[in-house]
Amino acid sequence: QVQLVESGGGLVQAGGSLRLSCAASGSIFRFNAMAWYRQAPGKQRVLVAVILSGGMTTYTDPVKGRFTISRDNAKNTVYLQMNSLTPEDTAVYYCNAKEVVTVTLNYWGQGTQVTVSS
């Protein structure tokens, strides 16, 4: 059973930084992609960043230039470095792992809260 555990969330002032971690129960090599999503109160969950197994990364417009997704295969962990945070970044951040076999499977962590004060 795949387990993803997020950590690193907390309270930070506007302009500050946080680094989120997502620890997987096994090797992340088997996942086609890993990603970070976020969900603000009263809003839908949206994609933030993606890293493919080959290392290519993609970001959505609101976080481009401020966030960086990376991975450490030896530690079976992916990270999201968040800089220049604004109150609009306040949300629960979720880790996602995508596995492509005969069908595409998605695995989710339980999320870590990020709150950015003015």
XYZ file of N, CA, C and O in Angstrom:
472
model
N 0.844 -1.179 0.000
C 0.000 0.000 0.000
C 0.887 1.239 0.000
O 1.784 1.355 0.829
N 0.634 2.157 -0.925
C 1.412 3.374 -1.039
C 1.002 4.344 0.056
O -0.189 4.586 0.275
N 1.999 4.914 0.722
C 1.757 5.925 1.735
C 2.586 7.162 1.427
O 3.785 7.063 1.166
N 1.947 8.309 1.457
C 2.601 9.586 1.260
C 2.328 10.448 2.485
O 1.177 10.586 2.898
N 3.377 11.019 3.052
C 3.247 11.817 4.263
C 3.879 13.178 4.036
O 5.090 13.276 3.816
N 3.061 14.224 4.103
C 3.540 15.591 3.945
C 3.963 16.165 5.291
O 3.404 15.827 6.330
N 4.923 17.073 5.246
C 5.349 17.782 6.436
C 5.980 19.105 6.022
O 6.270 19.323 4.854
N 6.191 19.982 6.984
C 6.866 21.238 6.731
C 5.965 22.452 6.703
O 6.460 23.583 6.608
N 4.661 22.250 6.778
C 3.750 23.379 6.792
C 3.816 24.138 8.103
O 4.355 23.655 9.099
N 3.261 25.343 8.090
C 3.262 26.156 9.286
C 2.846 27.573 8.992
O 2.296 27.878 7.935
N 3.109 28.449 9.955
C 2.770 29.860 9.843
C 4.008 30.657 9.470
O 5.066 30.502 10.088
N 3.873 31.499 8.460
C 4.983 32.318 8.006
C 4.451 33.686 7.597
O 3.304 33.809 7.151
N 5.255 34.707 7.754
C 4.862 36.045 7.348
C 5.031 36.229 5.849
O 5.823 35.540 5.205
N 4.268 37.152 5.288
C 4.387 37.457 3.865
C 5.833 37.790 3.516
O 6.502 38.525 4.241
N 6.285 37.230 2.407
C 7.659 37.411 1.987
C 8.596 36.335 2.481
O 9.742 36.260 2.024
N 8.127 35.493 3.379
C 8.948 34.442 3.940
C 8.979 33.194 3.085
O 8.425 33.147 1.986
N 9.619 32.144 3.617
C 9.818 30.900 2.883
C 9.488 29.700 3.744
O 9.580 29.738 4.978
N 9.093 28.617 3.085
C 8.880 27.324 3.704
C 9.328 26.243 2.738
O 9.285 26.440 1.523
N 9.756 25.112 3.278
C 10.060 23.948 2.463
C 9.191 22.787 2.917
O 9.295 22.337 4.061
N 8.339 22.301 2.019
C 7.495 21.158 2.289
C 8.184 19.878 1.850
O 8.927 19.862 0.872
N 7.921 18.793 2.574
C 8.475 17.490 2.245
C 7.351 16.485 2.074
O 6.327 16.564 2.750
N 7.547 15.540 1.178
C 6.621 14.434 0.972
C 7.430 13.152 0.978
O 8.200 12.891 0.043
N 7.271 12.361 2.028
C 8.000 11.104 2.173
C 7.127 9.949 1.706
O 5.999 9.784 2.174
N 7.648 9.145 0.798
C 6.939 7.987 0.278
C 7.374 6.724 1.002
O 8.505 6.620 1.473
N 6.466 5.752 1.072
C 6.744 4.509 1.782
C 7.732 3.616 1.057
O 8.334 2.732 1.664
N 7.900 3.823 -0.245
C 8.823 3.044 -1.042
C 9.528 3.913 -2.058
O 9.411 5.142 -2.034
N 10.256 3.276 -2.950
C 11.002 3.993 -3.979
C 10.077 4.832 -4.845
O 9.013 4.376 -5.264
N 10.492 6.064 -5.124
C 9.693 6.928 -5.985
C 10.028 6.733 -7.455
O 9.394 7.352 -8.311
N 11.001 5.864 -7.754
C 11.348 5.595 -9.147
C 10.182 5.027 -9.931
O 10.078 5.243 -11.140
N 9.316 4.282 -9.272
C 8.224 3.608 -9.972
C 7.089 4.543 -10.361
O 6.205 4.134 -11.123
N 7.098 5.762 -9.865
C 6.044 6.717 -10.194
C 6.412 7.504 -11.440
O 7.527 8.007 -11.577
N 5.452 7.618 -12.353
C 5.665 8.380 -13.572
C 5.853 9.862 -13.277
O 6.615 10.550 -13.957
N 5.144 10.348 -12.261
C 5.244 11.741 -11.875
C 4.837 11.900 -10.419
O 4.053 11.110 -9.888
N 5.374 12.927 -9.793
C 4.922 13.334 -8.481
C 4.606 14.815 -8.542
O 5.204 15.563 -9.330
N 3.663 15.234 -7.725
C 3.170 16.600 -7.829
C 2.733 17.130 -6.478
O 2.501 16.374 -5.531
N 2.639 18.448 -6.417
C 2.042 19.141 -5.294
C 0.776 19.838 -5.756
O 0.763 20.504 -6.797
N -0.282 19.670 -4.992
C -1.535 20.386 -5.170
C -1.801 21.206 -3.919
O -1.198 20.992 -2.880
N -2.745 22.141 -4.018
C -3.159 22.878 -2.838
C -4.649 23.182 -2.914
O -5.230 23.263 -3.988
N -5.252 23.343 -1.745
C -6.670 23.638 -1.654
C -6.890 24.695 -0.585
O -6.629 24.466 0.596
N -7.360 25.856 -1.008
C -7.674 26.945 -0.102
C -9.088 26.763 0.427
O -9.916 26.088 -0.194
N -9.402 27.365 1.574
C -10.745 27.230 2.143
C -11.832 27.645 1.159
O -11.769 28.721 0.567
N -12.828 26.779 0.977
C -13.938 27.078 0.100
C -13.641 26.974 -1.379
O -14.500 27.326 -2.195
N -12.457 26.495 -1.747
C -12.077 26.392 -3.149
C -11.701 24.963 -3.506
O -11.495 24.117 -2.643
N -11.624 24.700 -4.811
C -11.243 23.383 -5.302
C -9.737 23.169 -5.202
O -8.956 24.119 -5.169
N -9.341 21.908 -5.155
C -7.934 21.558 -5.158
C -7.342 21.827 -6.540
O -7.926 21.446 -7.558
N -6.189 22.481 -6.575
C -5.568 22.852 -7.835
C -4.112 22.404 -7.860
O -3.460 22.286 -6.824
N -3.606 22.184 -9.055
C -2.231 21.772 -9.251
C -1.279 22.933 -8.988
O -1.550 24.073 -9.368
N -0.152 22.629 -8.360
C 0.881 23.618 -8.095
C 2.137 23.341 -8.911
O 2.639 24.214 -9.622
N 2.677 22.125 -8.810
C 3.923 21.783 -9.478
C 3.994 20.291 -9.730
O 3.401 19.496 -8.996
N 4.733 19.910 -10.765
C 4.898 18.508 -11.155
C 6.368 18.239 -11.435
O 7.063 19.074 -12.019
N 6.842 17.069 -11.032
C 8.165 16.600 -11.425
C 8.020 15.201 -11.995
O 7.440 14.316 -11.370
N 8.528 14.997 -13.209
C 8.456 13.713 -13.881
C 9.620 12.825 -13.449
O 10.604 13.294 -12.870
N 9.506 11.535 -13.767
C 10.553 10.595 -13.383
C 11.897 10.959 -14.000
O 12.943 10.679 -13.414
N 11.877 11.592 -15.176
C 13.097 12.018 -15.828
C 13.659 13.323 -15.312
O 14.739 13.738 -15.742
N 12.936 13.988 -14.411
C 13.428 15.198 -13.794
C 12.826 16.497 -14.303
O 13.056 17.549 -13.711
N 12.073 16.450 -15.382
C 11.464 17.662 -15.912
C 10.397 18.179 -14.950
O 9.637 17.401 -14.382
N 10.333 19.493 -14.784
C 9.389 20.109 -13.856
C 8.452 21.057 -14.575
O 8.789 21.641 -15.612
N 7.263 21.219 -14.008
C 6.253 22.115 -14.536
C 5.578 22.826 -13.379
O 5.338 22.228 -12.337
N 5.264 24.111 -13.576
C 4.627 24.921 -12.549
C 3.431 25.649 -13.126
O 3.424 26.033 -14.294
N 2.429 25.862 -12.301
C 1.302 26.680 -12.705
C 1.645 28.147 -12.489
O 2.496 28.500 -11.661
N 0.972 29.023 -13.227
C 1.334 30.434 -13.279
C 1.442 31.133 -11.926
O 2.365 31.933 -11.728
N 0.533 30.897 -10.970
C 0.628 31.649 -9.712
C 1.912 31.445 -8.921
O 2.248 32.297 -8.095
N 2.632 30.341 -9.168
C 3.819 30.048 -8.368
C 5.104 30.077 -9.176
O 6.192 29.902 -8.595
N 5.034 30.311 -10.465
C 6.228 30.333 -11.296
C 7.204 31.399 -10.816
O 6.823 32.533 -10.550
N 8.460 31.001 -10.704
C 9.487 31.915 -10.251
C 9.625 32.005 -8.754
O 10.596 32.586 -8.263
N 8.676 31.434 -8.008
C 8.711 31.489 -6.546
C 8.867 30.114 -5.898
O 9.500 30.007 -4.854
N 8.280 29.091 -6.509
C 8.318 27.734 -5.954
C 9.228 26.852 -6.786
O 9.350 27.034 -8.003
N 9.844 25.860 -6.137
C 10.691 24.893 -6.814
C 10.388 23.495 -6.291
O 10.452 23.252 -5.088
N 10.058 22.574 -7.199
C 9.849 21.183 -6.826
C 11.117 20.401 -7.131
O 11.766 20.624 -8.151
N 11.473 19.497 -6.242
C 12.670 18.684 -6.419
C 12.464 17.335 -5.755
O 11.451 17.114 -5.076
N 13.406 16.441 -5.944
C 13.304 15.116 -5.335
C 14.662 14.625 -4.882
O 15.705 15.033 -5.402
N 14.643 13.725 -3.916
C 15.827 13.027 -3.448
C 15.479 11.546 -3.512
O 14.798 11.022 -2.630
N 15.923 10.884 -4.566
C 15.554 9.484 -4.772
C 16.077 8.572 -3.664
O 15.417 7.599 -3.302
N 17.251 8.874 -3.135
C 17.816 8.056 -2.074
C 16.960 8.095 -0.815
O 16.909 7.123 -0.063
N 16.292 9.220 -0.584
C 15.437 9.380 0.591
C 13.966 9.143 0.285
O 13.129 9.275 1.182
N 13.643 8.822 -0.963
C 12.258 8.602 -1.386
C 11.370 9.784 -0.999
O 10.258 9.614 -0.489
N 11.866 10.970 -1.265
C 11.202 12.181 -0.823
C 11.185 13.227 -1.930
O 12.161 13.373 -2.672
N 10.076 13.943 -2.042
C 9.986 15.107 -2.915
C 9.780 16.340 -2.054
O 9.226 16.262 -0.950
N 10.217 17.479 -2.562
C 10.180 18.725 -1.816
C 9.491 19.810 -2.623
O 9.448 19.772 -3.847
N 8.985 20.787 -1.914
C 8.482 21.998 -2.535
C 9.050 23.182 -1.769
O 8.635 23.451 -0.635
N 10.024 23.854 -2.365
C 10.588 25.055 -1.777
C 9.729 26.243 -2.178
O 9.553 26.505 -3.366
N 9.199 26.959 -1.208
C 8.294 28.066 -1.449
C 8.927 29.349 -0.935
O 9.190 29.479 0.259
N 9.167 30.285 -1.831
C 9.755 31.572 -1.494
C 8.784 32.698 -1.819
O 7.843 32.528 -2.584
N 9.035 33.855 -1.245
C 8.225 35.050 -1.496
C 6.744 34.766 -1.310
O 5.906 35.123 -2.144
N 6.403 34.141 -0.212
C 5.032 33.732 0.041
C 4.114 34.932 0.247
O 4.522 35.959 0.798
N 2.881 34.779 -0.209
C 1.844 35.788 -0.046
C 0.637 35.153 0.626
O 0.508 33.925 0.654
N -0.286 35.958 1.177
C -1.490 35.383 1.783
C -2.291 34.509 0.825
O -2.991 33.598 1.274
N -2.192 34.748 -0.471
C -2.907 33.934 -1.453
C -2.367 32.511 -1.540
O -3.011 31.645 -2.134
N -1.202 32.264 -0.965
C -0.635 30.919 -0.943
C -1.164 30.083 0.218
O -0.832 28.898 0.320
N -1.957 30.673 1.091
C -2.521 29.950 2.225
C -3.436 28.834 1.735
O -4.382 29.077 0.989
N -3.152 27.602 2.148
C -3.908 26.446 1.692
C -3.382 25.199 2.384
O -2.345 25.235 3.052
N -4.099 24.101 2.217
C -3.569 22.796 2.567
C -2.861 22.255 1.337
O -3.447 22.209 0.255
N -1.614 21.865 1.495
C -0.804 21.377 0.388
C -0.742 19.862 0.435
O -0.408 19.271 1.459
N -1.058 19.229 -0.705
C -1.126 17.779 -0.814
C -0.077 17.246 -1.772
O 0.157 17.822 -2.838
N 0.513 16.133 -1.409
C 1.437 15.415 -2.271
C 0.673 14.386 -3.089
O -0.249 13.736 -2.579
N 1.046 14.242 -4.350
C 0.392 13.309 -5.259
C 1.437 12.491 -6.007
O 2.459 13.020 -6.434
N 1.165 11.201 -6.167
C 2.022 10.308 -6.941
C 1.190 9.626 -8.011
O 0.106 9.106 -7.729
N 1.694 9.636 -9.230
C 1.002 9.057 -10.377
C 1.753 7.832 -10.860
O 2.949 7.892 -11.129
N 1.029 6.718 -10.985
C 1.598 5.467 -11.449
C 0.856 5.012 -12.690
O -0.363 4.822 -12.653
N 1.581 4.842 -13.785
C 0.989 4.410 -15.049
C 1.362 2.960 -15.304
O 2.534 2.629 -15.494
N 0.381 2.087 -15.314
C 0.570 0.682 -15.669
C -0.357 0.446 -16.857
O -0.153 1.021 -17.923
N -1.378 -0.389 -16.694
C -2.393 -0.514 -17.734
C -3.438 0.582 -17.587
O -4.130 0.920 -18.544
N -3.548 1.125 -16.386
C -4.377 2.288 -16.109
C -3.548 3.249 -15.273
O -2.512 2.879 -14.719
N -4.008 4.485 -15.174
C -3.324 5.486 -14.385
C -3.904 5.517 -12.979
O -5.117 5.654 -12.795
N -3.032 5.387 -11.985
C -3.429 5.428 -10.588
C -2.858 6.662 -9.916
O -1.737 7.075 -10.215
N -3.614 7.240 -9.023
C -3.186 8.400 -8.258
C -3.239 8.099 -6.771
O -4.215 7.531 -6.277
N -2.184 8.506 -6.071
C -2.095 8.337 -4.627
C -1.932 9.701 -3.980
O -1.239 10.577 -4.495
N -2.566 9.870 -2.826
C -2.589 11.163 -2.151
C -2.158 11.049 -0.701
O -2.505 10.090 -0.007
N -1.436 12.055 -0.259
C -1.178 12.217 1.154
C -2.329 12.954 1.806
O -3.302 13.342 1.154
N -2.235 13.174 3.115
C -3.312 13.815 3.856
C -3.199 15.326 3.914
O -4.128 15.991 4.364
N -2.089 15.864 3.467
C -1.947 17.304 3.376
C -1.247 17.923 4.570
O -1.235 17.370 5.669
N -0.644 19.092 4.330
C -0.022 19.883 5.384
C -0.444 21.331 5.204
O -0.417 21.875 4.105
N -0.861 21.968 6.295
C -1.408 23.320 6.249
C -0.307 24.364 6.146
O 0.660 24.348 6.909
N -0.469 25.285 5.206
C 0.399 26.444 5.074
C -0.451 27.678 5.255
O -1.465 27.855 4.572
N -0.058 28.555 6.177
C -0.772 29.793 6.436
C 0.202 30.959 6.327
O 1.244 30.973 6.990
N -0.140 31.926 5.498
C 0.708 33.089 5.271
C -0.028 34.323 5.789
O -1.108 34.664 5.296
N 0.545 34.995 6.763
C -0.071 36.167 7.353
C 0.366 37.432 6.626
O 1.425 37.476 5.995
N -0.456 38.465 6.737
C -0.161 39.737 6.084
C 0.911 40.500 6.830
O 1.080 40.355 8.042
